[in-house]
């Protein structure tokens, strides 16, 4: 039970639950950089400062632990770990460059504002004062307790808190210099209130392309990337083709599974010579253990926690009733109701007497000494129940006195130590006694009990519907035939053969070395496939076959492109930028035709392209034109002289030519003070992320991970 109190009251002692957001140090309280040691080595550098393998492994482990606690996938977190470490270094470097220092005194003064502490009311007294000295004393006691692991966890957590403090101070200092002048606010109000009435002709890109097809070449893409180097700065990546051959169970495989479970249900198992079946067995747990694809569970569950096939039937059934066979997802199941009972809720309180070596314990007493203290204290409490409150002063659970030792209402399903739950289940209201758990000796008082919902103990005999050896062999034959067809061929051949045969085909174009999973696939072979693609021996056109563990599925992979760190490979980002580049090529054609025609009015341009002449209003801060957001058109409307034909404007959805008829002022609510405050707030809000991105874009970041992993794979 001590661990429960520590979770509630001493989060700084835990290994665990800290940030994964990229701006975690500023906006997310939950970020921990290191958890346990690893082998030495250097995985990278940030402006010359090393990121060690230990740093990286610890950060990755932390993220995986957090993901597991939140029920999220634990794979594919390598890149997040790397980004967090890089940003940690950048924050610290910029902090020190500004001449700022985080002293120990400042740390303790600022600790109350850190989200990890600020959000826990147990860290403040009744008047709202932060219990800084008490926490500092607890940490000092922890340091002297001999519990090296837990104290090291605090040091690692402290380091992360320091990063958050540095980030807050850094951003507070730089945002102080963000000001908004009266002139800037006046210009903003002018842009807000001004409206231009225009006539215009829009030559729509899509409509033009239907009559005048435009092909985007690789060079066109490359030119666009060259013009936007920061936008297309990339880490090393791979372009691969994937064809997936799932070993799905056939109709005959499913029929065989159904026949097998029917036999176990009513005829008898081979092990018993056909004498014992699921209906007549007298040892349900052993029968399930010997014959089921899922283990026996002795727990009681509510009806909503049971399989769909029986959840509405158990209430009216009596123990011994069987259900099925029925199909549940990819399983055939037969179930037997073994018992039913109400799930009692119990209100209890306890005094924990821990000892050296007990789980999460900082005590120095021996186990024998702890037992003696607990027994003596129990005798005093039984003689005088009022002594329980006094005994709480001896409890090793944090804040036991303040909470009167209460753990609140619990049920048999509450994740408490089994010894504690067993005591509650076997003792009536008013009982006080001792229970031993891995956390120490608990003097427990059962304060109250009340009946809860009905729960059920079920024996489930489960058989998975899976591919037979015959089916797996057929899949292997099909996959082998395919790889023989495409070996040495072009990627187009690889893709075309897959599509022609209706195989599952994917083409992830920018796979990172540490992204963990392949889009569209998601098997336990994904990481192995990615490592294969990044092996320095690999070259474009290589193919290989992978077998998914436990399923017999086959994956054929084709290496279509090798992208080293630098600018993005044009073909790898074609899907992303081709529409933009195509519109730019179309825009140039349209503009060239307008220039060549020496058009002097909108009617001439309308006739040239068959596009109608239109009218509308446009505003700089809300630049909608004909239902489309067109900021360049708005700029042109306020930049061209009244009555004069504008130059062709390359808009988002087409090329525009316009004539401004008039400008009007549409005065909106709000004075200059409000506008100034609004602009300042927006600027400050955006600055933190912009600053961090700028630091990262301009930093000298070296990533050695691929080299390290390739070297390791050769050893």
mmCIF file of C-alpha atoms in Angstrom, residues 332-674:
data_model
loop_
_atom_site.group_PDB
_atom_site.id
_atom_site.type_symbol
_atom_site.label_atom_id
_atom_site.label_comp_id
_atom_site.label_asym_id
_atom_site.label_seq_id
_atom_site.Cartn_x
_atom_site.Cartn_y
_atom_site.Cartn_z
ATOM 1 C CA UNK A 332 -14.389 -20.164 -31.201
ATOM 2 C CA UNK A 333 -15.393 -20.233 -27.545
ATOM 3 C CA UNK A 334 -17.373 -22.386 -25.130
ATOM 4 C CA UNK A 335 -18.006 -20.972 -21.667
ATOM 5 C CA UNK A 336 -19.144 -22.347 -18.334
ATOM 6 C CA UNK A 337 -20.530 -20.274 -15.473
ATOM 7 C CA UNK A 338 -18.648 -21.428 -12.363
ATOM 8 C CA UNK A 339 -19.916 -18.977 -9.760
ATOM 9 C CA UNK A 340 -21.648 -15.639 -9.265
ATOM 10 C CA UNK A 341 -21.496 -13.185 -6.384
ATOM 11 C CA UNK A 342 -21.923 -9.528 -5.622
ATOM 12 C CA UNK A 343 -18.797 -7.394 -5.772
ATOM 13 C CA UNK A 344 -18.659 -5.916 -2.281
ATOM 14 C CA UNK A 345 -17.151 -2.470 -1.824
ATOM 15 C CA UNK A 346 -15.123 -1.960 1.329
ATOM 16 C CA UNK A 347 -14.085 1.212 3.118
ATOM 17 C CA UNK A 348 -10.849 0.708 5.029
ATOM 18 C CA UNK A 349 -7.919 2.453 6.645
ATOM 19 C CA UNK A 350 -4.495 1.143 7.555
ATOM 20 C CA UNK A 351 -1.158 1.745 9.236
ATOM 21 C CA UNK A 352 1.851 0.518 7.271
ATOM 22 C CA UNK A 353 4.930 -0.735 9.074
ATOM 23 C CA UNK A 354 7.579 -1.227 6.386
ATOM 24 C CA UNK A 355 11.049 -2.716 6.640
ATOM 25 C CA UNK A 356 14.328 -2.582 4.758
ATOM 26 C CA UNK A 357 13.981 -4.441 1.472
ATOM 27 C CA UNK A 358 10.186 -4.146 1.243
ATOM 28 C CA UNK A 359 8.816 -2.755 -2.008
ATOM 29 C CA UNK A 360 9.192 1.039 -2.287
ATOM 30 C CA UNK A 361 10.392 1.158 1.317
ATOM 31 C CA UNK A 362 12.825 3.679 2.756
ATOM 32 C CA UNK A 363 12.721 2.093 6.235
ATOM 33 C CA UNK A 364 15.900 0.761 7.852
ATOM 34 C CA UNK A 365 14.326 -1.675 10.375
ATOM 35 C CA UNK A 366 14.454 -5.445 9.803
ATOM 36 C CA UNK A 367 11.430 -7.511 8.820
ATOM 37 C CA UNK A 368 11.322 -9.107 12.281
ATOM 38 C CA UNK A 369 11.388 -5.691 13.926
ATOM 39 C CA UNK A 370 8.570 -4.460 11.678
ATOM 40 C CA UNK A 371 6.427 -7.492 12.509
ATOM 41 C CA UNK A 372 6.983 -6.986 16.250
ATOM 42 C CA UNK A 373 6.027 -3.287 16.012
ATOM 43 C CA UNK A 374 2.868 -4.159 14.057
ATOM 44 C CA UNK A 375 1.803 -6.880 16.504
ATOM 45 C CA UNK A 376 2.383 -4.678 19.560
ATOM 46 C CA UNK A 377 0.505 -1.783 17.968
ATOM 47 C CA UNK A 378 -2.412 -4.058 17.009
ATOM 48 C CA UNK A 379 -2.686 -5.237 20.614
ATOM 49 C CA UNK A 380 -2.875 -1.615 21.806
ATOM 50 C CA UNK A 381 -5.537 -0.732 19.214
ATOM 51 C CA UNK A 382 -7.680 -3.756 20.059
ATOM 52 C CA UNK A 383 -7.524 -2.752 23.718
ATOM 53 C CA UNK A 384 -8.366 0.859 22.858
ATOM 54 C CA UNK A 385 -9.554 1.592 19.247
ATOM 55 C CA UNK A 386 -8.775 5.297 19.750
ATOM 56 C CA UNK A 387 -5.092 4.333 19.625
ATOM 57 C CA UNK A 388 -5.437 3.830 15.832
ATOM 58 C CA UNK A 389 -5.134 7.586 15.246
ATOM 59 C CA UNK A 390 -2.010 7.770 17.396
ATOM 60 C CA UNK A 391 -0.543 4.756 15.608
ATOM 61 C CA UNK A 392 -0.796 6.580 12.277
ATOM 62 C CA UNK A 393 2.256 8.582 13.316
ATOM 63 C CA UNK A 394 4.270 5.370 12.914
ATOM 64 C CA UNK A 395 2.917 4.651 9.422
ATOM 65 C CA UNK A 396 5.436 4.546 6.587
ATOM 66 C CA UNK A 397 2.808 5.672 4.088
ATOM 67 C CA UNK A 398 3.197 9.383 3.230
ATOM 68 C CA UNK A 399 0.575 11.737 4.691
ATOM 69 C CA UNK A 400 -1.060 8.904 6.602
ATOM 70 C CA UNK A 401 -1.981 11.209 9.506
ATOM 71 C CA UNK A 402 -3.591 13.824 7.237
ATOM 72 C CA UNK A 403 -5.708 11.155 5.499
ATOM 73 C CA UNK A 404 -6.431 9.217 8.703
ATOM 74 C CA UNK A 405 -4.845 6.214 6.968
ATOM 75 C CA UNK A 406 -7.836 5.862 4.646
ATOM 76 C CA UNK A 407 -7.533 4.170 1.249
ATOM 77 C CA UNK A 408 -11.167 4.904 0.398
ATOM 78 C CA UNK A 409 -13.648 2.438 -1.083
ATOM 79 C CA UNK A 410 -12.190 -0.582 -2.861
ATOM 80 C CA UNK A 411 -13.526 -3.688 -4.605
ATOM 81 C CA UNK A 412 -11.881 -7.052 -5.324
ATOM 82 C CA UNK A 413 -10.945 -5.624 -8.740
ATOM 83 C CA UNK A 414 -9.080 -2.625 -7.285
ATOM 84 C CA UNK A 415 -5.355 -2.904 -8.140
ATOM 85 C CA UNK A 416 -4.178 -3.324 -4.539
ATOM 86 C CA UNK A 417 -1.784 -5.872 -3.091
ATOM 87 C CA UNK A 418 -3.514 -9.299 -2.999
ATOM 88 C CA UNK A 419 -2.825 -9.747 0.724
ATOM 89 C CA UNK A 420 -4.626 -6.511 1.519
ATOM 90 C CA UNK A 421 -7.635 -7.396 -0.675
ATOM 91 C CA UNK A 422 -7.833 -10.888 0.832
ATOM 92 C CA UNK A 423 -8.072 -9.395 4.338
ATOM 93 C CA UNK A 424 -10.933 -7.135 3.222
ATOM 94 C CA UNK A 425 -12.752 -10.007 1.530
ATOM 95 C CA UNK A 426 -12.543 -12.363 4.514
ATOM 96 C CA UNK A 427 -13.286 -9.998 7.390
ATOM 97 C CA UNK A 428 -16.547 -8.260 8.330
ATOM 98 C CA UNK A 429 -17.159 -4.602 9.095
ATOM 99 C CA UNK A 430 -15.445 -3.466 12.297
ATOM 100 C CA UNK A 431 -12.549 -5.949 12.110
ATOM 101 C CA UNK A 432 -9.021 -4.766 12.866
ATOM 102 C CA UNK A 433 -6.104 -7.061 12.092
ATOM 103 C CA UNK A 434 -2.750 -7.529 10.343
ATOM 104 C CA UNK A 435 -2.099 -8.392 6.703
ATOM 105 C CA UNK A 436 1.325 -8.851 5.147
ATOM 106 C CA UNK A 437 2.070 -7.649 1.613
ATOM 107 C CA UNK A 438 5.296 -6.956 -0.335
ATOM 108 C CA UNK A 439 5.117 -3.408 1.081
ATOM 109 C CA UNK A 440 5.277 -4.502 4.732
ATOM 110 C CA UNK A 441 2.806 -5.182 7.548
ATOM 111 C CA UNK A 442 -0.573 -3.456 7.418
ATOM 112 C CA UNK A 443 -2.764 -2.914 10.467
ATOM 113 C CA UNK A 444 -6.152 -2.732 8.710
ATOM 114 C CA UNK A 445 -9.484 -1.522 10.026
ATOM 115 C CA UNK A 446 -12.570 -2.493 7.979
ATOM 116 C CA UNK A 447 -14.714 0.632 8.399
ATOM 117 C CA UNK A 448 -17.716 -0.256 6.232
ATOM 118 C CA UNK A 449 -19.006 -2.654 3.578
ATOM 119 C CA UNK A 450 -21.730 -2.447 0.965
ATOM 120 C CA UNK A 451 -22.933 -4.810 -1.742
ATOM 121 C CA UNK A 452 -22.100 -3.998 -5.327
ATOM 122 C CA UNK A 453 -23.062 -5.312 -8.750
ATOM 123 C CA UNK A 454 -23.228 -9.021 -9.543
ATOM 124 C CA UNK A 455 -19.991 -10.527 -10.826
ATOM 125 C CA UNK A 456 -19.331 -13.829 -12.550
ATOM 126 C CA UNK A 457 -16.545 -16.394 -12.577
ATOM 127 C CA UNK A 458 -16.353 -17.983 -16.029
ATOM 128 C CA UNK A 459 -14.279 -20.805 -17.508
ATOM 129 C CA UNK A 460 -13.650 -20.056 -21.174
ATOM 130 C CA UNK A 461 -12.350 -22.759 -23.493
ATOM 131 C CA UNK A 462 -10.916 -20.905 -26.491
ATOM 132 C CA UNK A 463 -9.612 -22.068 -29.836
ATOM 133 C CA UNK A 464 -8.021 -19.572 -32.204
ATOM 134 C CA UNK A 465 -9.084 -19.685 -35.832
ATOM 135 C CA UNK A 466 -5.726 -19.695 -37.565
ATOM 136 C CA UNK A 467 -4.145 -20.756 -40.787
ATOM 137 C CA UNK A 468 -3.221 -24.408 -41.110
ATOM 138 C CA UNK A 469 0.194 -25.568 -42.269
ATOM 139 C CA UNK A 470 -1.377 -26.174 -45.676
ATOM 140 C CA UNK A 471 -2.632 -22.585 -45.883
ATOM 141 C CA UNK A 472 0.711 -21.183 -44.712
ATOM 142 C CA UNK A 473 2.522 -23.250 -47.343
ATOM 143 C CA UNK A 474 0.200 -21.906 -50.034
ATOM 144 C CA UNK A 475 0.968 -18.342 -48.914
ATOM 145 C CA UNK A 476 4.697 -19.090 -48.906
ATOM 146 C CA UNK A 477 4.471 -20.514 -52.431
ATOM 147 C CA UNK A 478 2.578 -17.458 -53.669
ATOM 148 C CA UNK A 479 5.073 -15.062 -52.047
ATOM 149 C CA UNK A 480 8.076 -16.992 -53.371
ATOM 150 C CA UNK A 481 6.657 -17.000 -56.885
ATOM 151 C CA UNK A 482 6.102 -13.251 -56.689
ATOM 152 C CA UNK A 483 9.646 -12.438 -55.534
ATOM 153 C CA UNK A 484 11.052 -14.606 -58.315
ATOM 154 C CA UNK A 485 8.973 -12.620 -60.825
ATOM 155 C CA UNK A 486 10.241 -9.233 -59.651
ATOM 156 C CA UNK A 487 13.866 -9.850 -58.707
ATOM 157 C CA UNK A 488 16.107 -7.644 -60.822
ATOM 158 C CA UNK A 489 13.106 -5.801 -62.273
ATOM 159 C CA UNK A 490 12.203 -2.123 -61.982
ATOM 160 C CA UNK A 491 10.026 -0.728 -59.243
ATOM 161 C CA UNK A 492 7.230 -0.147 -61.744
ATOM 162 C CA UNK A 493 7.342 -3.851 -62.590
ATOM 163 C CA UNK A 494 7.241 -4.699 -58.869
ATOM 164 C CA UNK A 495 4.195 -2.473 -58.332
ATOM 165 C CA UNK A 496 2.395 -3.537 -61.504
ATOM 166 C CA UNK A 497 2.727 -7.281 -60.864
ATOM 167 C CA UNK A 498 1.424 -6.773 -57.316
ATOM 168 C CA UNK A 499 -1.549 -4.717 -58.479
ATOM 169 C CA UNK A 500 -2.333 -7.072 -61.362
ATOM 170 C CA UNK A 501 -2.644 -9.978 -58.931
ATOM 171 C CA UNK A 502 -4.631 -7.911 -56.386
ATOM 172 C CA UNK A 503 -1.932 -8.307 -53.746
ATOM 173 C CA UNK A 504 -1.782 -5.827 -50.859
ATOM 174 C CA UNK A 505 0.704 -3.197 -52.038
ATOM 175 C CA UNK A 506 2.155 -0.213 -50.111
ATOM 176 C CA UNK A 507 4.739 2.364 -51.079
ATOM 177 C CA UNK A 508 6.021 4.273 -47.990
ATOM 178 C CA UNK A 509 8.251 6.915 -49.558
ATOM 179 C CA UNK A 510 10.050 8.563 -46.635
ATOM 180 C CA UNK A 511 10.719 5.902 -44.024
ATOM 181 C CA UNK A 512 12.875 7.107 -41.133
ATOM 182 C CA UNK A 513 15.390 4.757 -39.539
ATOM 183 C CA UNK A 514 13.790 5.007 -36.123
ATOM 184 C CA UNK A 515 10.101 5.429 -36.842
ATOM 185 C CA UNK A 516 9.392 1.855 -35.736
ATOM 186 C CA UNK A 517 6.380 1.007 -37.895
ATOM 187 C CA UNK A 518 5.602 0.991 -41.601
ATOM 188 C CA UNK A 519 2.424 2.804 -42.698
ATOM 189 C CA UNK A 520 -0.208 0.306 -43.769
ATOM 190 C CA UNK A 521 1.636 -2.734 -42.422
ATOM 191 C CA UNK A 522 2.074 -2.812 -38.639
ATOM 192 C CA UNK A 523 3.657 -6.226 -38.022
ATOM 193 C CA UNK A 524 6.377 -7.389 -35.647
ATOM 194 C CA UNK A 525 8.713 -7.394 -38.660
ATOM 195 C CA UNK A 526 8.415 -3.659 -39.345
ATOM 196 C CA UNK A 527 11.525 -2.707 -37.377
ATOM 197 C CA UNK A 528 13.510 -5.520 -38.983
ATOM 198 C CA UNK A 529 12.404 -4.397 -42.456
ATOM 199 C CA UNK A 530 13.417 -0.795 -41.725
ATOM 200 C CA UNK A 531 16.817 -1.939 -40.437
ATOM 201 C CA UNK A 532 17.228 -4.015 -43.621
ATOM 202 C CA UNK A 533 16.468 -0.986 -45.810
ATOM 203 C CA UNK A 534 19.029 1.161 -43.955
ATOM 204 C CA UNK A 535 21.824 -1.393 -44.030
ATOM 205 C CA UNK A 536 24.698 0.304 -45.863
ATOM 206 C CA UNK A 537 25.159 -2.801 -48.013
ATOM 207 C CA UNK A 538 21.673 -2.324 -49.401
ATOM 208 C CA UNK A 539 21.253 -0.733 -52.832
ATOM 209 C CA UNK A 540 18.324 0.405 -54.921
ATOM 210 C CA UNK A 541 16.486 -2.521 -56.509
ATOM 211 C CA UNK A 542 17.234 -5.017 -53.707
ATOM 212 C CA UNK A 543 14.373 -7.283 -52.634
ATOM 213 C CA UNK A 544 13.850 -9.624 -49.702
ATOM 214 C CA UNK A 545 11.167 -11.724 -48.022
ATOM 215 C CA UNK A 546 10.209 -11.634 -44.334
ATOM 216 C CA UNK A 547 8.054 -14.032 -42.311
ATOM 217 C CA UNK A 548 5.852 -12.608 -39.550
ATOM 218 C CA UNK A 549 6.301 -14.543 -36.323
ATOM 219 C CA UNK A 550 3.345 -16.605 -35.194
ATOM 220 C CA UNK A 551 1.125 -15.992 -38.223
ATOM 221 C CA UNK A 552 2.948 -17.287 -41.268
ATOM 222 C CA UNK A 553 2.316 -13.984 -43.077
ATOM 223 C CA UNK A 554 4.928 -13.071 -45.690
ATOM 224 C CA UNK A 555 6.195 -9.592 -46.556
ATOM 225 C CA UNK A 556 8.096 -8.869 -49.764
ATOM 226 C CA UNK A 557 10.121 -5.645 -49.718
ATOM 227 C CA UNK A 558 11.697 -3.671 -52.581
ATOM 228 C CA UNK A 559 14.196 -0.863 -51.920
ATOM 229 C CA UNK A 560 13.143 1.875 -54.334
ATOM 230 C CA UNK A 561 15.226 4.799 -53.123
ATOM 231 C CA UNK A 562 18.043 5.761 -50.740
ATOM 232 C CA UNK A 563 17.822 9.288 -49.352
ATOM 233 C CA UNK A 564 20.763 10.539 -47.326
ATOM 234 C CA UNK A 565 20.374 13.413 -44.875
ATOM 235 C CA UNK A 566 19.897 16.711 -46.701
ATOM 236 C CA UNK A 567 17.259 17.933 -49.119
ATOM 237 C CA UNK A 568 14.293 15.671 -49.771
ATOM 238 C CA UNK A 569 14.356 13.358 -52.757
ATOM 239 C CA UNK A 570 11.953 14.886 -55.323
ATOM 240 C CA UNK A 571 10.129 11.660 -56.090
ATOM 241 C CA UNK A 572 9.788 10.803 -52.410
ATOM 242 C CA UNK A 573 7.758 13.978 -51.842
ATOM 243 C CA UNK A 574 5.940 14.037 -55.184
ATOM 244 C CA UNK A 575 2.556 13.308 -53.597
ATOM 245 C CA UNK A 576 3.099 16.207 -51.211
ATOM 246 C CA UNK A 577 4.227 18.931 -53.610
ATOM 247 C CA UNK A 578 3.114 17.901 -57.103
ATOM 248 C CA UNK A 579 -0.232 19.798 -56.857
ATOM 249 C CA UNK A 580 1.613 22.961 -55.796
ATOM 250 C CA UNK A 581 4.253 22.687 -58.514
ATOM 251 C CA UNK A 582 1.627 21.858 -61.137
ATOM 252 C CA UNK A 583 -0.350 24.982 -60.223
ATOM 253 C CA UNK A 584 2.820 27.066 -60.506
ATOM 254 C CA UNK A 585 3.520 25.679 -63.991
ATOM 255 C CA UNK A 586 -0.093 26.341 -64.994
ATOM 256 C CA UNK A 587 0.074 29.846 -63.504
ATOM 257 C CA UNK A 588 3.115 30.644 -65.625
ATOM 258 C CA UNK A 589 1.368 29.446 -68.789
ATOM 259 C CA UNK A 590 -1.702 31.545 -68.007
ATOM 260 C CA UNK A 591 0.351 34.638 -67.149
ATOM 261 C CA UNK A 592 2.435 34.239 -70.317
ATOM 262 C CA UNK A 593 -0.743 34.061 -72.438
ATOM 263 C CA UNK A 594 -2.147 37.192 -70.786
ATOM 264 C CA UNK A 595 1.133 39.045 -71.393
ATOM 265 C CA UNK A 596 1.347 37.825 -74.989
ATOM 266 C CA UNK A 597 -2.240 38.956 -75.664
ATOM 267 C CA UNK A 598 -1.371 42.446 -74.365
ATOM 268 C CA UNK A 599 -4.749 42.482 -72.659
ATOM 269 C CA UNK A 600 -5.981 45.929 -71.605
ATOM 270 C CA UNK A 601 -9.273 44.956 -69.929
ATOM 271 C CA UNK A 602 -11.103 42.214 -68.097
ATOM 272 C CA UNK A 603 -13.466 41.525 -71.003
ATOM 273 C CA UNK A 604 -10.525 40.628 -73.232
ATOM 274 C CA UNK A 605 -9.105 38.242 -70.615
ATOM 275 C CA UNK A 606 -12.531 36.699 -70.010
ATOM 276 C CA UNK A 607 -12.900 35.971 -73.706
ATOM 277 C CA UNK A 608 -9.328 34.638 -73.984
ATOM 278 C CA UNK A 609 -9.899 31.895 -71.382
ATOM 279 C CA UNK A 610 -13.652 31.500 -71.408
ATOM 280 C CA UNK A 611 -13.769 32.545 -67.748
ATOM 281 C CA UNK A 612 -16.591 34.827 -66.528
ATOM 282 C CA UNK A 613 -16.089 38.345 -65.267
ATOM 283 C CA UNK A 614 -17.061 38.590 -61.580
ATOM 284 C CA UNK A 615 -17.445 41.186 -58.829
ATOM 285 C CA UNK A 616 -16.722 41.011 -55.117
ATOM 286 C CA UNK A 617 -15.340 42.562 -51.961
ATOM 287 C CA UNK A 618 -12.045 41.700 -50.312
ATOM 288 C CA UNK A 619 -10.387 42.493 -46.974
ATOM 289 C CA UNK A 620 -6.712 42.102 -46.032
ATOM 290 C CA UNK A 621 -7.345 40.196 -42.790
ATOM 291 C CA UNK A 622 -10.140 38.062 -44.240
ATOM 292 C CA UNK A 623 -9.028 37.661 -47.867
ATOM 293 C CA UNK A 624 -11.900 35.619 -49.289
ATOM 294 C CA UNK A 625 -12.584 35.935 -53.000
ATOM 295 C CA UNK A 626 -15.418 33.904 -54.469
ATOM 296 C CA UNK A 627 -15.325 31.469 -51.522
ATOM 297 C CA UNK A 628 -11.550 30.867 -51.703
ATOM 298 C CA UNK A 629 -8.871 32.271 -49.377
ATOM 299 C CA UNK A 630 -6.652 34.410 -51.628
ATOM 300 C CA UNK A 631 -4.246 36.632 -49.661
ATOM 301 C CA UNK A 632 -2.223 37.600 -52.752
ATOM 302 C CA UNK A 633 -5.394 38.808 -54.487
ATOM 303 C CA UNK A 634 -6.265 40.923 -51.444
ATOM 304 C CA UNK A 635 -2.771 42.404 -51.500
ATOM 305 C CA UNK A 636 -3.100 43.233 -55.183
ATOM 306 C CA UNK A 637 -6.514 44.823 -54.633
ATOM 307 C CA UNK A 638 -5.086 47.320 -52.162
ATOM 308 C CA UNK A 639 -1.845 47.764 -54.106
ATOM 309 C CA UNK A 640 -3.257 48.630 -57.546
ATOM 310 C CA UNK A 641 -4.500 52.096 -58.442
ATOM 311 C CA UNK A 642 -8.239 52.602 -58.693
ATOM 312 C CA UNK A 643 -9.574 51.749 -62.160
ATOM 313 C CA UNK A 644 -6.284 50.258 -63.347
ATOM 314 C CA UNK A 645 -5.915 46.646 -64.567
ATOM 315 C CA UNK A 646 -3.674 44.625 -62.241
ATOM 316 C CA UNK A 647 -0.906 42.309 -63.343
ATOM 317 C CA UNK A 648 -1.769 38.554 -63.279
ATOM 318 C CA UNK A 649 -1.887 37.366 -59.658
ATOM 319 C CA UNK A 650 -0.868 33.775 -58.918
ATOM 320 C CA UNK A 651 -3.503 32.787 -56.365
ATOM 321 C CA UNK A 652 -4.180 29.609 -54.423
ATOM 322 C CA UNK A 653 -6.885 28.308 -56.771
ATOM 323 C CA UNK A 654 -6.254 30.192 -59.993
ATOM 324 C CA UNK A 655 -4.695 33.205 -61.717
ATOM 325 C CA UNK A 656 -6.583 36.446 -61.087
ATOM 326 C CA UNK A 657 -6.641 39.746 -62.932
ATOM 327 C CA UNK A 658 -8.610 42.518 -61.239
ATOM 328 C CA UNK A 659 -9.706 46.124 -61.348
ATOM 329 C CA UNK A 660 -10.337 48.024 -58.111
ATOM 330 C CA UNK A 661 -13.515 50.063 -58.252
ATOM 331 C CA UNK A 662 -13.442 51.625 -54.796
ATOM 332 C CA UNK A 663 -12.244 51.406 -51.186
ATOM 333 C CA UNK A 664 -14.518 51.795 -48.179
ATOM 334 C CA UNK A 665 -14.074 51.761 -44.403
ATOM 335 C CA UNK A 666 -16.209 49.299 -42.464
ATOM 336 C CA UNK A 667 -15.493 50.390 -38.877
ATOM 337 C CA UNK A 668 -15.543 47.467 -36.418
ATOM 338 C CA UNK A 669 -15.738 47.448 -32.588
ATOM 339 C CA UNK A 670 -12.540 47.701 -30.545
ATOM 340 C CA UNK A 671 -10.181 50.515 -29.602
ATOM 341 C CA UNK A 672 -6.454 50.746 -30.164
ATOM 342 C CA UNK A 673 -5.665 49.524 -26.636
ATOM 343 C CA UNK A 674 -7.631 46.297 -27.160
#
